[in-house]
């Protein structure tokens, strides 16, 4: 048994702890590409099987099971790879970092509209409760936590008042762009100034001063 | 052929223009109840048939087709009935009317969580593109238009600045509660002061003054 993939021992479907030899990375890449190709051929996530993925990737089923305990873990990794990383601090203060986070959600929304495989994966995932739960835990929750952390920092820096609930602030700052990205399919996400306008409006208010 | 149901002639699946004799209203009520009962028995919207609905309601298929041109039109009416009407003006000015509209969305979100049939209908509808399109047109669009109208009035009354895009204002004011109601399933919607806090925060801003 090969031991170059720690994930095979821990059962952790986490890309960050998997570091293999080039040959192992090539297998992984072939598996990811196989899933995307199978989806592009019209297979839904629930129709995919480990066997079918292994055949399409030209690897044995054991090669897949060495990396992922089950199909759900593999598929969450496939979708996670399609996501851009969370933006790093801009160095420009809390307001700029909030704008960068909102803009990250805007660009993610645009990508979802234009990248077919991402749209299909996210759309189908909501009908697969187990996969969706794993995705929320692995992808959505860390992003939400970064957003709330930025808001707490903005309060600490005096950019935001300290008498408001952080969850309420999260919905005020991230809700509009999440609504526009996820629920309002024909809304404008192209405007590169949108994120700045949204954050400035929430911070400064829309009532006349 | 009975002529007490104008909708049979125009093919309009619009409850507002249908006014029948008591006997006709009783049939309509039986049809609505039959759909809800069939759903409660575990039938999905796509599994329902006009024939099955007619049998469950104790009416002939022709009685259904006299009122609705097809299953989709009937189902949109079924779901529309589960929705509360759009709130009337409060008489308390633009800020109060905006709070009433946000609170309407909050209560609708709560109802969706607690009323099984509404949750099931809305959840399944998103997988039925034709039905969802009709629902957006019949239910979502009028509500959105009322919201945008309120915002324009708030601008005219000087409650909101006049240099911001009305769509942006709509997302700022309605996005947070829509996000919380629709996407964030375990978030708090119980707080009766939530809507006032949201609107006041957007109008006055969350930055220190």
Coordinates of C-alpha atoms in Angstrom, one line a residue:
Chain A
X1 CA 0.0 0.0 0.0
X2 CA 1.3 3.4 -0.9
X3 CA 1.8 5.8 1.9
X4 CA 2.4 9.0 0.1
X5 CA -1.1 10.3 0.7
X6 CA -1.7 11.0 4.3
X7 CA -5.4 11.5 3.6
X8 CA -5.7 7.8 3.0
X9 CA -4.9 7.2 6.6
X10 CA -6.8 10.0 8.2
X11 CA -9.8 9.8 5.9
X12 CA -9.7 13.6 5.8
X13 CA -11.0 14.9 2.4
X14 CA -9.0 18.1 2.8
X15 CA -6.8 19.2 -0.1
X16 CA -4.5 21.2 2.2
X17 CA -3.1 18.1 4.0
X18 CA -2.7 16.0 0.9
X19 CA 0.8 16.3 -0.5
X20 CA 1.8 13.5 -2.8
X21 CA 4.6 12.8 -5.3
X22 CA 4.1 14.3 -8.8
X23 CA 2.6 10.9 -9.9
X24 CA 0.0 11.2 -7.1
X25 CA -0.8 14.8 -8.0
X26 CA -1.3 13.7 -11.6
X27 CA -3.8 11.1 -10.6
X28 CA -5.6 13.6 -8.5
X29 CA -5.8 16.1 -11.4
X30 CA -7.0 13.3 -13.7
X31 CA -9.8 12.5 -11.2
X32 CA -10.9 16.1 -10.9
X33 CA -10.8 16.5 -14.7
X34 CA -12.8 13.2 -15.1
X35 CA -15.6 14.5 -12.8
X36 CA -15.8 17.8 -14.8
X37 CA -15.8 15.9 -18.1
X38 CA -18.5 13.6 -16.9
X39 CA -20.6 16.6 -15.8
X40 CA -20.0 18.3 -19.1
X41 CA -21.3 15.2 -20.8
X42 CA -24.6 15.7 -19.0
X43 CA -24.2 13.5 -15.9
X44 CA -25.6 14.9 -12.7
X45 CA -23.7 14.7 -9.5
X46 CA -26.1 12.0 -8.2
X47 CA -25.5 9.9 -11.3
X48 CA -21.8 9.9 -10.9
X49 CA -20.2 6.7 -9.4
X50 CA -16.7 6.1 -8.1
X51 CA -16.4 3.3 -10.7
X52 CA -17.4 5.6 -13.5
X53 CA -15.1 8.4 -12.3
X54 CA -12.2 5.9 -12.0
X55 CA -12.7 4.6 -15.5
X56 CA -12.9 8.1 -17.0
X57 CA -9.8 9.1 -15.1
X58 CA -7.8 6.0 -16.1
X59 CA -7.1 5.1 -12.5
X60 CA -8.2 2.2 -10.2
X61 CA -11.1 2.7 -7.7
X62 CA -8.5 2.1 -4.9
X63 CA -6.6 5.2 -6.1
X64 CA -9.8 7.3 -5.4
X65 CA -10.6 5.6 -2.1
X66 CA -7.0 6.2 -1.0
X67 CA -7.8 10.0 -1.2
X68 CA -11.5 10.3 -0.4
X69 CA -13.7 8.1 1.9
X70 CA -16.7 8.4 -0.4
X71 CA -18.2 10.2 -3.4
X72 CA -19.5 13.1 -1.4
X73 CA -16.0 14.0 -0.1
X74 CA -14.6 13.8 -3.6
X75 CA -17.4 16.0 -5.0
X76 CA -17.0 18.6 -2.3
X77 CA -13.3 18.8 -3.2
X78 CA -14.2 19.1 -6.9
X79 CA -16.5 22.1 -6.2
X80 CA -14.1 23.6 -3.7
X81 CA -11.4 23.7 -6.4
X82 CA -13.7 25.8 -8.6
X83 CA -13.9 28.4 -5.9
X84 CA -11.4 31.2 -5.7
X85 CA -9.5 31.6 -2.4
X86 CA -10.8 34.0 0.3
X87 CA -9.2 37.4 -0.3
X88 CA -6.2 38.3 1.8
X89 CA -6.2 41.6 3.8
X90 CA -5.7 44.6 1.5
X91 CA -3.5 46.5 4.0
X92 CA -5.8 49.4 3.4
X93 CA -7.9 49.3 6.6
X94 CA -11.3 47.8 7.5
X95 CA -13.4 49.6 5.0
X96 CA -11.2 48.5 2.1
X97 CA -11.1 44.9 3.4
X98 CA -15.0 44.9 3.6
X99 CA -15.1 46.1 0.0
X100 CA -12.7 43.4 -1.0
X101 CA -14.8 40.7 0.7
X102 CA -18.0 42.0 -1.0
X103 CA -16.2 42.2 -4.3
X104 CA -15.1 38.6 -3.8
X105 CA -18.7 37.5 -3.5
X106 CA -19.6 39.6 -6.6
X107 CA -16.9 37.9 -8.7
X108 CA -17.9 34.5 -7.3
X109 CA -21.5 35.3 -8.4
X110 CA -20.3 36.3 -11.9
X111 CA -18.1 33.1 -12.1
X112 CA -21.2 31.0 -11.2
X113 CA -23.1 32.6 -14.1
X114 CA -20.4 32.1 -16.6
X115 CA -18.7 28.9 -15.6
X116 CA -21.1 26.2 -16.5
X117 CA -19.6 23.4 -14.4
X118 CA -19.7 25.6 -11.2
X119 CA -23.3 26.6 -11.9
X120 CA -24.4 23.0 -12.5
X121 CA -22.5 21.7 -9.4
X122 CA -23.9 24.3 -7.1
X123 CA -27.4 24.0 -8.5
X124 CA -27.5 20.2 -8.2
X125 CA -25.8 20.2 -4.8
X126 CA -28.8 21.8 -3.2
X127 CA -30.9 18.7 -4.0
X128 CA -28.2 16.4 -2.4
X129 CA -28.5 17.2 1.4
X130 CA -25.4 15.3 2.5
X131 CA -23.2 17.0 -0.1
X132 CA -24.7 20.4 0.5
X133 CA -24.1 20.1 4.3
X134 CA -20.5 19.2 3.6
X135 CA -20.1 22.1 1.2
X136 CA -21.6 24.5 3.7
X137 CA -19.2 23.3 6.3
X138 CA -16.1 23.3 4.1
X139 CA -16.7 26.3 1.8
X140 CA -19.5 28.6 3.0
X141 CA -18.8 28.6 6.7
X142 CA -15.1 29.7 6.5
X143 CA -16.1 32.5 4.2
X144 CA -18.9 33.6 6.5
X145 CA -16.5 33.6 9.5
X146 CA -13.9 35.7 7.6
X147 CA -16.7 38.2 6.9
X148 CA -17.8 38.4 10.5
X149 CA -14.1 38.7 11.6
X150 CA -13.7 41.6 9.2
X151 CA -16.8 43.2 10.7
X152 CA -15.5 42.8 14.3
X153 CA -12.2 44.4 13.2
X154 CA -14.1 47.3 11.7
X155 CA -15.9 47.8 15.0
X156 CA -12.6 47.6 16.9
X157 CA -11.1 50.2 14.5
X158 CA -14.0 52.5 14.9
X159 CA -15.2 52.2 11.3
X160 CA -18.5 50.7 12.5
X161 CA -20.6 51.6 15.6
X162 CA -20.2 49.2 18.5
X163 CA -23.9 49.0 19.5
X164 CA -25.1 46.7 16.7
X165 CA -25.3 43.0 16.6
X166 CA -22.5 41.4 14.5
X167 CA -24.9 39.0 12.7
X168 CA -27.1 42.0 11.8
X169 CA -24.1 43.8 10.5
X170 CA -23.1 40.7 8.5
X171 CA -26.5 40.6 6.8
X172 CA -26.5 44.4 6.1
X173 CA -23.0 44.3 4.5
X174 CA -23.1 40.9 2.8
X175 CA -26.8 40.3 2.3
X176 CA -27.3 42.7 -0.7
X177 CA -24.5 41.1 -2.7
X178 CA -25.4 37.6 -1.7
X179 CA -29.0 38.3 -2.7
X180 CA -27.9 39.8 -6.0
X181 CA -25.5 36.9 -6.7
X182 CA -27.6 34.0 -5.7
X183 CA -31.3 34.9 -6.0
X184 CA -31.5 37.7 -8.5
X185 CA -30.3 35.9 -11.6
X186 CA -30.6 38.8 -14.1
X187 CA -29.3 41.5 -11.9
X188 CA -26.1 43.5 -12.7
X189 CA -22.9 42.1 -11.2
X190 CA -20.6 43.5 -13.9
X191 CA -20.1 47.0 -12.4
X192 CA -16.6 46.9 -10.7
X193 CA -17.7 49.8 -8.5
X194 CA -20.7 47.9 -7.2
X195 CA -19.0 46.6 -4.1
X196 CA -17.6 50.0 -3.1
X197 CA -21.1 51.6 -3.5
X198 CA -22.7 48.9 -1.4
X199 CA -20.2 49.1 1.5
X200 CA -20.1 52.9 1.4
X201 CA -23.9 53.0 1.4
X202 CA -24.2 50.7 4.4
X203 CA -21.5 52.5 6.4
X204 CA -22.6 56.1 5.6
X205 CA -26.4 55.4 5.3
X206 CA -28.7 56.3 2.5
X207 CA -30.6 59.0 4.3
X208 CA -29.7 62.6 3.5
X209 CA -27.1 64.0 5.9
Chain B
X1 CA -71.2 24.7 -20.7
X2 CA -71.2 26.8 -17.6
X3 CA -70.4 30.5 -18.0
X4 CA -70.1 31.5 -14.4
X5 CA -66.4 31.5 -14.4
X6 CA -65.0 34.2 -16.7
X7 CA -61.5 32.7 -16.4
X8 CA -62.7 29.7 -18.4
X9 CA -63.2 32.0 -21.4
X10 CA -60.1 34.2 -21.1
X11 CA -57.8 31.4 -19.9
X12 CA -56.5 33.8 -17.3
X13 CA -55.3 31.9 -14.2
X14 CA -55.9 35.0 -12.1
X15 CA -57.9 34.5 -8.9
X16 CA -58.8 38.2 -8.8
X17 CA -61.0 38.0 -11.9
X18 CA -62.7 34.7 -11.0
X19 CA -66.0 35.3 -9.3
X20 CA -68.4 32.3 -9.4
X21 CA -71.6 31.2 -7.7
X22 CA -71.1 29.6 -4.3
X23 CA -71.1 26.2 -5.9
X24 CA -68.2 27.2 -8.1
X25 CA -66.3 28.6 -5.1
X26 CA -66.8 25.4 -3.3
X27 CA -65.4 23.4 -6.2
X28 CA -62.4 25.7 -6.3
X29 CA -61.8 25.3 -2.6
X30 CA -62.1 21.5 -3.0
X31 CA -59.5 21.6 -5.7
X32 CA -57.1 23.7 -3.6
X33 CA -57.6 21.5 -0.6
X34 CA -57.0 18.4 -2.8
X35 CA -53.6 19.7 -4.0
X36 CA -52.5 20.5 -0.4
X37 CA -53.7 17.0 0.7
X38 CA -51.9 15.3 -2.1
X39 CA -48.7 17.2 -1.2
X40 CA -49.2 16.3 2.5
X41 CA -49.3 12.7 1.4
X42 CA -45.8 13.0 -0.1
X43 CA -46.6 13.8 -3.7
X44 CA -44.2 16.2 -5.3
X45 CA -45.6 19.0 -7.6
X46 CA -44.2 17.2 -10.6
X47 CA -46.0 14.0 -9.7
X48 CA -49.4 15.7 -9.5
X49 CA -51.7 15.2 -12.4
X50 CA -55.0 17.0 -13.3
X51 CA -56.7 13.6 -13.2
X52 CA -55.3 12.8 -9.7
X53 CA -56.3 16.3 -8.4
X54 CA -59.8 16.0 -9.9
X55 CA -60.3 12.6 -8.3
X56 CA -59.1 13.8 -4.9
X57 CA -61.3 16.9 -5.1
X58 CA -64.3 14.9 -6.2
X59 CA -64.8 17.0 -9.4
X60 CA -64.5 16.2 -13.1
X61 CA -61.4 17.2 -15.0
X62 CA -63.5 19.6 -17.0
X63 CA -64.2 21.5 -13.8
X64 CA -60.5 22.1 -13.4
X65 CA -59.8 23.0 -17.0
X66 CA -62.7 25.4 -16.9
X67 CA -60.6 27.4 -14.4
X68 CA -57.0 26.8 -15.3
X69 CA -55.5 26.1 -18.7
X70 CA -52.9 23.6 -17.3
X71 CA -51.4 22.2 -14.1
X72 CA -48.8 24.9 -13.8
X73 CA -51.5 27.7 -13.7
X74 CA -53.4 25.8 -11.0
X75 CA -50.2 25.2 -9.0
X76 CA -49.2 28.9 -9.1
X77 CA -52.7 29.7 -7.8
X78 CA -52.3 27.1 -5.0
X79 CA -49.0 28.6 -3.9
X80 CA -50.2 32.2 -4.3
X81 CA -53.0 31.5 -1.9
X82 CA -50.5 30.5 0.7
X83 CA -48.9 33.9 0.5
X84 CA -50.1 36.8 2.6
X85 CA -51.2 39.9 0.7
X86 CA -48.7 42.8 0.2
X87 CA -49.0 45.2 3.1
X88 CA -51.1 48.3 2.6
X89 CA -49.5 51.8 3.3
X90 CA -49.2 52.4 7.1
X91 CA -50.1 56.0 6.8
X92 CA -46.9 56.7 8.8
X93 CA -44.6 57.9 6.1
X94 CA -42.0 56.3 3.9
X95 CA -39.7 55.0 6.7
X96 CA -42.6 53.2 8.4
X97 CA -43.8 51.8 5.0
X98 CA -40.3 50.5 4.3
X99 CA -40.2 48.8 7.7
X100 CA -43.7 47.3 7.1
X101 CA -42.4 45.9 3.7
X102 CA -39.3 44.4 5.3
X103 CA -41.4 43.0 8.1
X104 CA -43.7 41.4 5.5
X105 CA -40.7 39.6 4.1
X106 CA -39.6 38.6 7.6
X107 CA -43.1 37.1 8.4
X108 CA -43.2 35.4 5.0
X109 CA -39.8 33.8 5.8
X110 CA -41.1 32.6 9.2
X111 CA -44.2 31.2 7.5
X112 CA -42.1 29.3 5.0
X113 CA -40.2 27.7 7.8
X114 CA -43.2 26.7 9.9
X115 CA -45.8 25.9 7.2
X116 CA -44.8 22.7 5.7
X117 CA -46.8 22.9 2.5
X118 CA -45.5 26.4 1.7
X119 CA -41.9 25.2 2.2
X120 CA -42.4 22.1 0.1
X121 CA -44.1 24.0 -2.7
X122 CA -41.5 26.8 -2.9
X123 CA -38.6 24.3 -2.6
X124 CA -39.9 22.0 -5.3
X125 CA -40.9 24.9 -7.6
X126 CA -37.3 25.9 -8.1
X127 CA -36.8 22.5 -9.8
X128 CA -39.7 23.1 -12.2
X129 CA -38.6 26.0 -14.4
X130 CA -42.0 26.7 -16.1
X131 CA -43.8 26.9 -12.8
X132 CA -41.1 28.9 -11.2
X133 CA -41.2 31.4 -14.0
X134 CA -44.9 31.8 -13.6
X135 CA -44.5 32.2 -9.8
X136 CA -41.9 34.9 -10.2
X137 CA -44.1 36.7 -12.6
X138 CA -47.3 36.4 -10.5
X139 CA -46.0 36.6 -7.0
X140 CA -42.4 37.8 -6.7
X141 CA -42.4 40.6 -9.4
X142 CA -45.4 42.5 -8.0
X143 CA -43.8 42.4 -4.5
X144 CA -40.5 43.7 -5.9
X145 CA -42.3 46.4 -7.7
X146 CA -44.1 47.6 -4.6
X147 CA -40.8 47.6 -2.8
X148 CA -39.2 49.8 -5.5
X149 CA -42.2 52.1 -5.6
X150 CA -41.9 52.6 -1.8
X151 CA -38.2 53.4 -2.3
X152 CA -39.0 56.0 -5.0
X153 CA -41.5 57.5 -2.7
X154 CA -39.0 57.7 0.1
X155 CA -36.6 59.5 -2.3
X156 CA -39.4 61.9 -3.3
X157 CA -40.2 62.5 0.4
X158 CA -36.5 63.2 1.2
X159 CA -36.2 60.2 3.4
X160 CA -33.5 58.7 1.1
X161 CA -30.8 60.6 -0.9
X162 CA -31.6 61.1 -4.6
X163 CA -28.2 60.3 -6.0
X164 CA -28.4 56.5 -5.6
X165 CA -29.6 53.9 -8.1
X166 CA -33.1 52.5 -7.1
X167 CA -32.0 48.9 -7.8
X168 CA -29.0 49.4 -5.5
X169 CA -31.3 50.8 -2.8
X170 CA -33.7 47.9 -3.3
X171 CA -30.9 45.4 -2.6
X172 CA -29.6 47.4 0.3
X173 CA -33.1 47.6 2.0
X174 CA -34.6 44.2 1.0
X175 CA -31.4 42.1 0.4
X176 CA -30.6 41.5 4.1
X177 CA -34.0 40.2 5.0
X178 CA -34.3 38.2 1.8
X179 CA -30.9 36.7 2.4
X180 CA -31.9 35.8 6.0
X181 CA -35.3 34.5 5.0
X182 CA -34.4 32.4 2.0
X183 CA -30.7 31.5 2.2
X184 CA -29.8 31.5 5.9
X185 CA -32.0 28.8 7.2
X186 CA -31.0 28.8 10.8
X187 CA -30.9 32.6 11.3
X188 CA -33.2 34.5 13.6
X189 CA -36.4 35.8 12.1
X190 CA -38.4 35.9 15.4
X191 CA -37.3 39.3 16.6
X192 CA -40.2 41.6 15.9
X193 CA -37.8 44.6 16.0
X194 CA -35.5 43.1 13.3
X195 CA -37.2 44.9 10.4
X196 CA -37.0 48.3 12.2
X197 CA -33.3 47.7 13.0
X198 CA -32.5 46.8 9.4
X199 CA -34.2 49.7 7.8
X200 CA -32.9 52.2 10.4
X201 CA -29.4 50.9 9.9
X202 CA -29.5 51.2 6.2
X203 CA -31.0 54.7 6.3
X204 CA -28.8 56.1 9.1
X205 CA -25.7 54.0 8.3
X206 CA -23.6 51.8 10.6
X207 CA -20.6 54.1 10.7
X208 CA -20.2 56.2 13.9
X209 CA -21.6 59.7 13.4

